[in-house]
Coordinates of N, CA and C in Angstrom, one line a residue:
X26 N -91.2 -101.7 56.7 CA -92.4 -101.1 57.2 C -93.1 -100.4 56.0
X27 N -94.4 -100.7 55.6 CA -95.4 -99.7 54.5 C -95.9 -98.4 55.5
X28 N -97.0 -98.4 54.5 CA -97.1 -96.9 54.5 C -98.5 -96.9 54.6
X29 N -99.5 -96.0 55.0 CA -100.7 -95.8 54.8 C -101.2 -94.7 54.8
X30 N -102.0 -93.8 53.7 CA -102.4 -92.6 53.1 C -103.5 -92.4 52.5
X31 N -104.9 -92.0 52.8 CA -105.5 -91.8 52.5 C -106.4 -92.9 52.3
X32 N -106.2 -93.6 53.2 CA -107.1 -95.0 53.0 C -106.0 -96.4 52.3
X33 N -105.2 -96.2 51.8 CA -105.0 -97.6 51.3 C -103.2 -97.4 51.7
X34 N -103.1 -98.3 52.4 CA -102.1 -99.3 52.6 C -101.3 -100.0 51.4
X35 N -100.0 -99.5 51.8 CA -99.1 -99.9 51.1 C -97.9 -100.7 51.5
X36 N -97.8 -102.0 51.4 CA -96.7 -102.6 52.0 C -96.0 -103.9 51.2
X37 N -94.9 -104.5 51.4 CA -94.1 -105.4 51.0 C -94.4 -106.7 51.6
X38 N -94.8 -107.6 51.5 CA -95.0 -109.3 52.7 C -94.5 -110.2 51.8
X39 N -93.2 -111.0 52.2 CA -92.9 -112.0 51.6 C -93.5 -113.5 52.6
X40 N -94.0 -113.8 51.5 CA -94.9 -115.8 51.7 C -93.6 -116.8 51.1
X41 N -93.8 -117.7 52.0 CA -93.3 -119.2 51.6 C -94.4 -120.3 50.5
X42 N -95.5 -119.5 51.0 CA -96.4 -120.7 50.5 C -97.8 -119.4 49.7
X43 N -98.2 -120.2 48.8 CA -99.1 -120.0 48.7 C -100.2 -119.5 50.0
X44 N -101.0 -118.3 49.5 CA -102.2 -118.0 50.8 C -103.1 -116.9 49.9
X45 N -104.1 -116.8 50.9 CA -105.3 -116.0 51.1 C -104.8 -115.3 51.9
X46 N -105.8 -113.9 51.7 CA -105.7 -112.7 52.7 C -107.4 -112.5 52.6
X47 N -107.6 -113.4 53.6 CA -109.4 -112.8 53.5 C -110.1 -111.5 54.3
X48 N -108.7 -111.1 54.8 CA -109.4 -109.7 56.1 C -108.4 -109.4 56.5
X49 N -108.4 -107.4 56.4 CA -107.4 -106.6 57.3 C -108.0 -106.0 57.9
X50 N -107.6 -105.5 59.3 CA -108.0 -104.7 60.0 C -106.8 -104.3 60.3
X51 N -107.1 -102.6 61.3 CA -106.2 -102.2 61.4 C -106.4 -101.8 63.0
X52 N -105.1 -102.5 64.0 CA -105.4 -102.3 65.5 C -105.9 -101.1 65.9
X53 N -106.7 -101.2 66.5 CA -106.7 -100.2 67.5 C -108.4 -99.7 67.3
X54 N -108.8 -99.9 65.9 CA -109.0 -99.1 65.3 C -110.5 -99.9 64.8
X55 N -111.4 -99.3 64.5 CA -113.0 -100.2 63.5 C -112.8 -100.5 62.3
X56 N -111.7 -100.3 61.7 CA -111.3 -100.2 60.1 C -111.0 -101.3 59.9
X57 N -111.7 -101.9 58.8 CA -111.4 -103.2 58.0 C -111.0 -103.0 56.6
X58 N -111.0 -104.5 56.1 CA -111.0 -104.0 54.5 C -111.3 -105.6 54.2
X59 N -112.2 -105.9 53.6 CA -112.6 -107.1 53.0 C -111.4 -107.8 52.1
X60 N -111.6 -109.0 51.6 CA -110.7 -109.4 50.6 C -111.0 -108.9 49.2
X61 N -112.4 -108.6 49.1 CA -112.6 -107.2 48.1 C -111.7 -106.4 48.0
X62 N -111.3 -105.7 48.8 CA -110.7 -104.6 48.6 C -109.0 -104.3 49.5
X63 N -108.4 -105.8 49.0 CA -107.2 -106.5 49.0 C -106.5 -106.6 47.6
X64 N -105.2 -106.2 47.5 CA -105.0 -106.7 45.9 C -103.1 -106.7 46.2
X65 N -102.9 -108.0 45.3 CA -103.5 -109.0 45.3 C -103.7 -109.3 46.6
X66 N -105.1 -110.5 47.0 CA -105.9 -111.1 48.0 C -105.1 -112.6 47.8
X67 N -105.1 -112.8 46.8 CA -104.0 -113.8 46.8 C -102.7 -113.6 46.4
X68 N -101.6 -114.1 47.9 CA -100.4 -113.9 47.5 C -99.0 -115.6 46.6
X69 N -98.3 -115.2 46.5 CA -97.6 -116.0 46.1 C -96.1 -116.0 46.6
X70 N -95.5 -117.2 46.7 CA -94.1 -117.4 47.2 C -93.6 -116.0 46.7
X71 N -92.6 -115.7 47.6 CA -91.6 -114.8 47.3 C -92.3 -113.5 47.8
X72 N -92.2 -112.4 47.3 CA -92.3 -110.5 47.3 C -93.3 -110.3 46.6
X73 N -94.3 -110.1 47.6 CA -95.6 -109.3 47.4 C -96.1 -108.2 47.8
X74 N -96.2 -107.1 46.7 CA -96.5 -105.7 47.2 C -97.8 -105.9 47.3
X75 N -98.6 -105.5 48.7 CA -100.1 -105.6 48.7 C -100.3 -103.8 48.9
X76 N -101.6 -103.6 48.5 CA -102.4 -102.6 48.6 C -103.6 -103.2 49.6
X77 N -104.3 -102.2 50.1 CA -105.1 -102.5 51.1 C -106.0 -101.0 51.2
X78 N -107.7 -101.2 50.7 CA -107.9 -100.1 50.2 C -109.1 -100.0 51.7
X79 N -108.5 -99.0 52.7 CA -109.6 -99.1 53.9 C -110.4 -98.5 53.6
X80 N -110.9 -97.1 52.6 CA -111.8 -96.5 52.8 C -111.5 -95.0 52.8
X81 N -112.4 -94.1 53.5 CA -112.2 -93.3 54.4 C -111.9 -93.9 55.7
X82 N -110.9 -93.0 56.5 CA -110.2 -93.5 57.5 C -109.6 -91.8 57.6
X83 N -109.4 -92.0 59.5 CA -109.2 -90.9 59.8 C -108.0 -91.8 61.2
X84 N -106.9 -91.3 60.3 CA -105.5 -91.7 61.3 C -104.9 -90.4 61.5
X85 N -103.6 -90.4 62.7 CA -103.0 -89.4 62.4 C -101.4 -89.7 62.2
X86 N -101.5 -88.7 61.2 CA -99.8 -88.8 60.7 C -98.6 -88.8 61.1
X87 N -97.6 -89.9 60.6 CA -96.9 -89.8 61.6 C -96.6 -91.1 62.9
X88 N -97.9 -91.3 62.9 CA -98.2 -92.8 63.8 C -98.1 -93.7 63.3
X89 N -96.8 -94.7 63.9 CA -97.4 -95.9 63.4 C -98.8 -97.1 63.7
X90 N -98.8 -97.9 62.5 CA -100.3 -98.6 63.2 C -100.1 -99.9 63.1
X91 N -100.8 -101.0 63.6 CA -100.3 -102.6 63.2 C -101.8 -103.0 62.3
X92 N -101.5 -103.3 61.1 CA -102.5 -104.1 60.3 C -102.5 -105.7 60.8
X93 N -103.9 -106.2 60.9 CA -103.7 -107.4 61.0 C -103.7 -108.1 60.1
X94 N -103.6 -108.9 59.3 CA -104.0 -109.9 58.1 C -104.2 -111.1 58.6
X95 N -105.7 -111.2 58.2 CA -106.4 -112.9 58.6 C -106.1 -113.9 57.0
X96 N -105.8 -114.6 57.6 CA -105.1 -115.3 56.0 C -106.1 -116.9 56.1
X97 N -106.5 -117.6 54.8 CA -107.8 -118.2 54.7 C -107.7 -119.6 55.9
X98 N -106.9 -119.9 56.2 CA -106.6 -120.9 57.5 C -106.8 -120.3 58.8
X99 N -107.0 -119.2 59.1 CA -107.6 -118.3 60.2 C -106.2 -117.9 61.0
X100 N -104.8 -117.9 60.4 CA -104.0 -117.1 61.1 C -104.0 -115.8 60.7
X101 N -102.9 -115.2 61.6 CA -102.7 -113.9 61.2 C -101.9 -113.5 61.4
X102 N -101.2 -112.3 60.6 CA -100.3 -112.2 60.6 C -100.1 -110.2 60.7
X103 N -99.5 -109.7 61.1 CA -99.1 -108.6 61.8 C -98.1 -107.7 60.8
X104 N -98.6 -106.9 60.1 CA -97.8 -105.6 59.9 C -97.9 -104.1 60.0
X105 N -96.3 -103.9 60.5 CA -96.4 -102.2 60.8 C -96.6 -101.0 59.4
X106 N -97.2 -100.1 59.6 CA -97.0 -99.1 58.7 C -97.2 -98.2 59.2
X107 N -96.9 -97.3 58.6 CA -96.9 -95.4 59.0 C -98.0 -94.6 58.4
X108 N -98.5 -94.0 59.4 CA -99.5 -92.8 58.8 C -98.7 -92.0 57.9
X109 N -99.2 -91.6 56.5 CA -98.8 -90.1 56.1 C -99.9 -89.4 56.0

């Protein structure tokens, strides 16, 4: 599970394949984050630490949240993190 603090998301995603991350949002919630402000937006095989820079954002701490990640073939894919 990552982490999310002050706007940017911190998490671990291992890929088989090559991908895009064109768009995160975060359930529940209006908060996006463009592939602008994805890094890296492109992942590669193996352990990828992504950042995910939402902004201002007003979560509370403590809660977990589910990020979505729309990846450039229009799936997506689901990760948990924690408010701090």
């Amino acid at each position: 599970m990552g982490s999310i603090s002050g706007g940017v998301a911190s998490f671990s995603l291992y890929s088989t394949v090559p991908m895009s991350i064109s768009l995160a949002t975060i359930q529940g919630t209006q908060y996006y984050a463009p592939s602008t402000s994805i890094s890296p937006a492109s992942l590669v095989p193996g352990n990828n630490n992504v950042l995910i820079n939402f902004g201002s954002v007003s979560l509370s701490p403590g809660v977990q949240y589910q990020i979505l990640l729309t990846i450039s073939n229009g799936s997506q894919i689901p990760v948990k993190v924690l408010a701090r």
